[in-house]
Short mmCIF file of C-alpha atoms in Angstrom, two decimals:
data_model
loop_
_atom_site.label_atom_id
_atom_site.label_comp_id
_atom_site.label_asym_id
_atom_site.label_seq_id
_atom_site.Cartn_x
_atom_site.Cartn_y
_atom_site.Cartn_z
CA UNK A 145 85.55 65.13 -158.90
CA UNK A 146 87.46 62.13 -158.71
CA UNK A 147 89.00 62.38 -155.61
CA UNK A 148 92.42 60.78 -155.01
CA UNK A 149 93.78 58.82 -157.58
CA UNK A 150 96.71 56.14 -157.78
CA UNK A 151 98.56 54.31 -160.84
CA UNK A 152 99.18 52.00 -161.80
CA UNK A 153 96.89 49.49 -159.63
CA UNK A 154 99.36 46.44 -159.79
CA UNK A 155 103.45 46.12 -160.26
CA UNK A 156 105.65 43.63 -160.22
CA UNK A 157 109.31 44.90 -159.94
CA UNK A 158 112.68 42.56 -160.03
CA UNK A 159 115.26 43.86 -157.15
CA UNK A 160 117.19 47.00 -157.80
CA UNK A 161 114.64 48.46 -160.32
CA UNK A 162 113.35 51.56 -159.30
CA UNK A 163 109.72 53.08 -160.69
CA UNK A 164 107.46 55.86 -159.38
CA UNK A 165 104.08 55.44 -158.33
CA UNK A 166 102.09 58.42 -159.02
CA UNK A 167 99.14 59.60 -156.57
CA UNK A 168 97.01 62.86 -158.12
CA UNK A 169 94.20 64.67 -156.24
CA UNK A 170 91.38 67.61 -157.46
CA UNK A 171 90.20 68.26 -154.60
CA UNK A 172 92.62 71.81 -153.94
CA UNK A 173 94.06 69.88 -151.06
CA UNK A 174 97.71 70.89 -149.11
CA UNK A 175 98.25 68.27 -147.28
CA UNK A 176 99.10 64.61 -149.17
CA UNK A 177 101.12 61.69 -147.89
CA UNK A 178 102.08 58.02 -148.19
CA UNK A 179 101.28 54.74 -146.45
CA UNK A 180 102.45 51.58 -146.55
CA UNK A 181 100.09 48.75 -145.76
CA UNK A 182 101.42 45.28 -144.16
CA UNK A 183 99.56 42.55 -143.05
CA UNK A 184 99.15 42.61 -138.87
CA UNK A 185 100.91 46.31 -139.29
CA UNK A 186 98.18 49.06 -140.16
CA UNK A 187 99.22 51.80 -142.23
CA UNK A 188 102.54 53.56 -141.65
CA UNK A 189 103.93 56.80 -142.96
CA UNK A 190 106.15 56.93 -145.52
CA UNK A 191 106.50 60.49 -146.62
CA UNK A 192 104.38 63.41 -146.12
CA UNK A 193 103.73 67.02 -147.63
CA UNK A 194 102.04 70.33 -146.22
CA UNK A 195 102.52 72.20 -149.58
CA UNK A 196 104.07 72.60 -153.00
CA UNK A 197 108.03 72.37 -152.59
CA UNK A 198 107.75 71.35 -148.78
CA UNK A 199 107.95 67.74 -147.77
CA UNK A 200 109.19 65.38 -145.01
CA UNK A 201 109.95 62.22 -143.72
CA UNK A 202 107.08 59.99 -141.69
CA UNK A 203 108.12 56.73 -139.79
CA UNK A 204 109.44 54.42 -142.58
CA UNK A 205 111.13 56.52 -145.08
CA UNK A 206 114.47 54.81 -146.14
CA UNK A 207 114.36 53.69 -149.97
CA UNK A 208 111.87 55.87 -150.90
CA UNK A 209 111.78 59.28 -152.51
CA UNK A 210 108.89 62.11 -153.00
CA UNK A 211 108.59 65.29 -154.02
CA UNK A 212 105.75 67.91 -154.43
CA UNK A 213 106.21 70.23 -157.62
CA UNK A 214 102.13 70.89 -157.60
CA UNK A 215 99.37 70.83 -155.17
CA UNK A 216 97.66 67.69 -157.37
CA UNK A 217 100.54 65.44 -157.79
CA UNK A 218 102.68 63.75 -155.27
CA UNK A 219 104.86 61.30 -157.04
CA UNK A 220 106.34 58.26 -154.96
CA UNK A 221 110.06 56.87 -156.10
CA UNK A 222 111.63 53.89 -155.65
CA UNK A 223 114.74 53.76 -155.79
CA UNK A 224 116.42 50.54 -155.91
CA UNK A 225 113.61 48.00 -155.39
CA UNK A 226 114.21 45.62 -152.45
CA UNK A 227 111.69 42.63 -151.86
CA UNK A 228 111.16 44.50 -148.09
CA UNK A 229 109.33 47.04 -149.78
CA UNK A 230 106.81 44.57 -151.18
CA UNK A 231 103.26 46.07 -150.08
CA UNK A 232 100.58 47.79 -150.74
CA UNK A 233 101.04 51.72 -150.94
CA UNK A 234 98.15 54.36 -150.45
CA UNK A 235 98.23 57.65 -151.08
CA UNK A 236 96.18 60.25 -148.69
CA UNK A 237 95.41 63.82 -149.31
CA UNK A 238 93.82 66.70 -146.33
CA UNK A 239 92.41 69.98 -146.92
CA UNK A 240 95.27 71.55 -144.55
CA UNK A 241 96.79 68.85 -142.93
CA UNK A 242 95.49 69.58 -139.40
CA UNK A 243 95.29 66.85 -136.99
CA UNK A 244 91.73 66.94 -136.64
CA UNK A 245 91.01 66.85 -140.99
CA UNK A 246 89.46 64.10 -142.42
CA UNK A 247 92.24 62.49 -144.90
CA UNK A 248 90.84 61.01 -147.94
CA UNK A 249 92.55 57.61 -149.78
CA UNK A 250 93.35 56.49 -152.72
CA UNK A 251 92.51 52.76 -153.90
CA UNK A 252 96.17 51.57 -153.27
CA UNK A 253 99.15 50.53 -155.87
CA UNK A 254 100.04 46.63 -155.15
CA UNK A 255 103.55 46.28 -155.48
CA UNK A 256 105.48 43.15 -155.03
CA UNK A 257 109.78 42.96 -155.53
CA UNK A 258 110.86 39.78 -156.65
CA UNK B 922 104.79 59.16 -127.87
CA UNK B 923 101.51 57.72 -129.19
CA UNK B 924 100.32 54.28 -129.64
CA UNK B 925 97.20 52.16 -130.91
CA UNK B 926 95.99 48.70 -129.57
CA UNK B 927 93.03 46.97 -131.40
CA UNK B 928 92.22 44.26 -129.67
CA UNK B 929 91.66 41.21 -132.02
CA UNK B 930 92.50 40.71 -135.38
CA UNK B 931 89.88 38.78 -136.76
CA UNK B 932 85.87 39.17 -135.56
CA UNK B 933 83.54 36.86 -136.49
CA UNK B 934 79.78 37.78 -135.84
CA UNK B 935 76.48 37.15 -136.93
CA UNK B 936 74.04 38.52 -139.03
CA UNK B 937 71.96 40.58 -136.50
CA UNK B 938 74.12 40.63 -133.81
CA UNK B 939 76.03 43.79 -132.61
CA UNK B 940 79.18 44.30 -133.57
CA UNK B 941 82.06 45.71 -131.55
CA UNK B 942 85.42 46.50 -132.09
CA UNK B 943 87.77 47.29 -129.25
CA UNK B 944 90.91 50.42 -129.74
CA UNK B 945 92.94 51.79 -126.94
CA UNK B 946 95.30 54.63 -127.40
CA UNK B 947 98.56 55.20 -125.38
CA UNK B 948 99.47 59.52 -125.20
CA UNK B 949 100.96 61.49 -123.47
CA UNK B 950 98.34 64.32 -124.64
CA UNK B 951 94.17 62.78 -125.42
CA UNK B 952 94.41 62.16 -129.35
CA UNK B 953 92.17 63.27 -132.21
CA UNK B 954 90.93 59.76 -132.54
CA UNK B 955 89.60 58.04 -136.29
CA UNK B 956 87.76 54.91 -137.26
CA UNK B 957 88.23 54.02 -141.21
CA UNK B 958 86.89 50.76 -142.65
CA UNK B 959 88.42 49.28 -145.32
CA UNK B 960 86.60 46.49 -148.07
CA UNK B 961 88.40 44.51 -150.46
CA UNK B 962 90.73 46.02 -153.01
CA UNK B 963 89.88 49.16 -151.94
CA UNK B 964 91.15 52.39 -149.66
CA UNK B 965 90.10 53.21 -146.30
CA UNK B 966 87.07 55.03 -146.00
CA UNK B 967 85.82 57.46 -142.90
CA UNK B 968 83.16 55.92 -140.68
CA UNK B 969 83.68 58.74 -137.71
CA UNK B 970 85.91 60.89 -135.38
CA UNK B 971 86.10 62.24 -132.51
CA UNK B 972 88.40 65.87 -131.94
CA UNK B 973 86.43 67.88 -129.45
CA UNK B 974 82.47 68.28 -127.96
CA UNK B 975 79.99 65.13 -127.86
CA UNK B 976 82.51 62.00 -126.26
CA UNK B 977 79.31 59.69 -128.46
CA UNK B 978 79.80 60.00 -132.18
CA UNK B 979 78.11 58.89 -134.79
CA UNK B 980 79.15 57.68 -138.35
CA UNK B 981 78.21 56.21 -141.47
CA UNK B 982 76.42 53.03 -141.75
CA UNK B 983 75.02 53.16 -138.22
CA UNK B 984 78.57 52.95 -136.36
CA UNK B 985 79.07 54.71 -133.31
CA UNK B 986 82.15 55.60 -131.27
CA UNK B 987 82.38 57.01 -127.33
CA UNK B 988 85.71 58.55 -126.23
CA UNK B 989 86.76 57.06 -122.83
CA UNK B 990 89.17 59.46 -121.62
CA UNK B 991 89.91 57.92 -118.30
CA UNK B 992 89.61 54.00 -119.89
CA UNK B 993 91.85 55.99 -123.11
CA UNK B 994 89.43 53.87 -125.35
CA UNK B 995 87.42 54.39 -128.60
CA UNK B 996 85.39 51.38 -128.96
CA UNK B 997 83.39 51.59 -132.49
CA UNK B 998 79.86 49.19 -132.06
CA UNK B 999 77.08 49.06 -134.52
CA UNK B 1000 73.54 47.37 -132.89
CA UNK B 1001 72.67 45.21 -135.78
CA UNK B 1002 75.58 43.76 -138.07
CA UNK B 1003 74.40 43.39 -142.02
CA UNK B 1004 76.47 41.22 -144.54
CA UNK B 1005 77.82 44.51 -145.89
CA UNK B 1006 80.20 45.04 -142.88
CA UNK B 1007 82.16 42.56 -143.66
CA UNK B 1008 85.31 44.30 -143.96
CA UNK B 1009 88.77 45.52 -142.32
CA UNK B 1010 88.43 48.60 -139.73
CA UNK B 1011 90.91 50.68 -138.52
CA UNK B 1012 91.17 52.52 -135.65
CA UNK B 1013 93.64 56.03 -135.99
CA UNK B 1014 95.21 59.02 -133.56
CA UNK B 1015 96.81 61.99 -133.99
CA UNK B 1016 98.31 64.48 -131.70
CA UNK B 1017 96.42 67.84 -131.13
CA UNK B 1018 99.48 69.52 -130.73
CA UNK B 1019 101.74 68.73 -133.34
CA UNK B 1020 101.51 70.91 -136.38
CA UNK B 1021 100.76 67.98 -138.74
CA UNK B 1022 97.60 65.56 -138.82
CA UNK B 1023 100.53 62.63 -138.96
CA UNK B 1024 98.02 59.33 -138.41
CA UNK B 1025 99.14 56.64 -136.48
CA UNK B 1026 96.86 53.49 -136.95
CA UNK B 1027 95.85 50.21 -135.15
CA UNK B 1028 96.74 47.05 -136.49
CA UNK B 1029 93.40 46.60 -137.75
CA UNK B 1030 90.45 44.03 -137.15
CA UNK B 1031 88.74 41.89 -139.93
CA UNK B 1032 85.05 41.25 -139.36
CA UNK B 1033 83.53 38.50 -140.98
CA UNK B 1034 79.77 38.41 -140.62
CA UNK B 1035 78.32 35.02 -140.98
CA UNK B 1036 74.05 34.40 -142.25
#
């Protein structure tokens, strides 16, 4: 059981590339979603999804892309790199996305836009 | 609405010594209410939470929590800090009434324990 899962670790991007960072989990959860992790900021929400095919937007969407073909994989897409989106992204997964479930992270994907 | 304040970024204590990290929460409903701790180069990792019952939880590691409803604070503490605590915490909320467990975090504190 290896929990949640992130690749690749590190990536350097030059502005305007785009590249997905994947996020994978066996634990049979519903519920996954994306943070993004800046110094003096906590986490904030990216993305979100409660199930296969259903997703939505969190607080700080723009530039970014996701979509949910399986339960295990929840795929995160650049775009069109800007150096504003140069952070540290974790992926989360819940059971059933309830507000009182535990949600369980990944290590992170460091990503800095030059 | 909902908001979290953790007071102090950076917490230095010593070896020993108890440890205590400060979170308020602004709502217009009480929160589900989360402490994860984060060390280096890694994710964030449960220490406790509090959703309904017992206002004093316990975690991991010896941490404990209380739920002030009418001070709408979450203070973590742990009696005795050990080197191994050295690491960023994060208090989290989310609304009991919203259909999604959509966390909202703190800014975070660092603790740094010193011998």
């Amino acid at each position: 059981n290896a929990g949640v899962t992130q690749t690749p670790k590190f990536q350097v991007l030059k502005t305007g590339q785009s590249m997905t960072l994947q996020c994978a989990q066996d634990m049979n959860h519903e519920y996954m979603s994306w943070y993004r992790q800046d110094p003096g900021m906590g986490l904030r929400l990216i993305h979100y999804s409660v199930g296969a095919g259903i997703t939505d937007q969190g607080e700080v969407p723009n530039g970014y892309n996701v979509s949910r073909s399986t339960t295990e994989d929840f795929p995160l897409r650049l775009l069109s790199a800007a150096p504003s989106q140069t952070s540290v992204y974790f992926c989360a997964s819940s059971l059933a996305g309830a507000p009182e479930d535990t949600q369980y992270f990944g290590p992170g994907t460091r990503l800095t836009v030059l | 609405a909902q908001s979290v304040t953790q007071l102090g970024s950076h917490v230095s204590v010593s070896e020993g010594a108890l440890v205590l990290l400060r979170c308020n929460y602004s709502s217009s409903v009480p929160p589900y209410l989360f402490w994860y701790v984060q060390y280096p180069n890694q994710g964030l990792q449960l220490l406790l939470k509090y959703t309904t019952g017992a206002t004093l939880v316990k975690g991991i590691n010896g941490f404990e929590a209380e739920f002030k409803k009418s001070e709408t604070s979450f203070h973590l503490t742990k009696p005795s800090a050990h080197m191994s605590d050295a690491a960023e915490y994060f208090c989290a909320v989310t609304d009991p009434t919203d259909s999604w467990g959509k966390f909202q975090f703190g800014a975070g504190t660092q603790v740094v324990v010193t011998p």
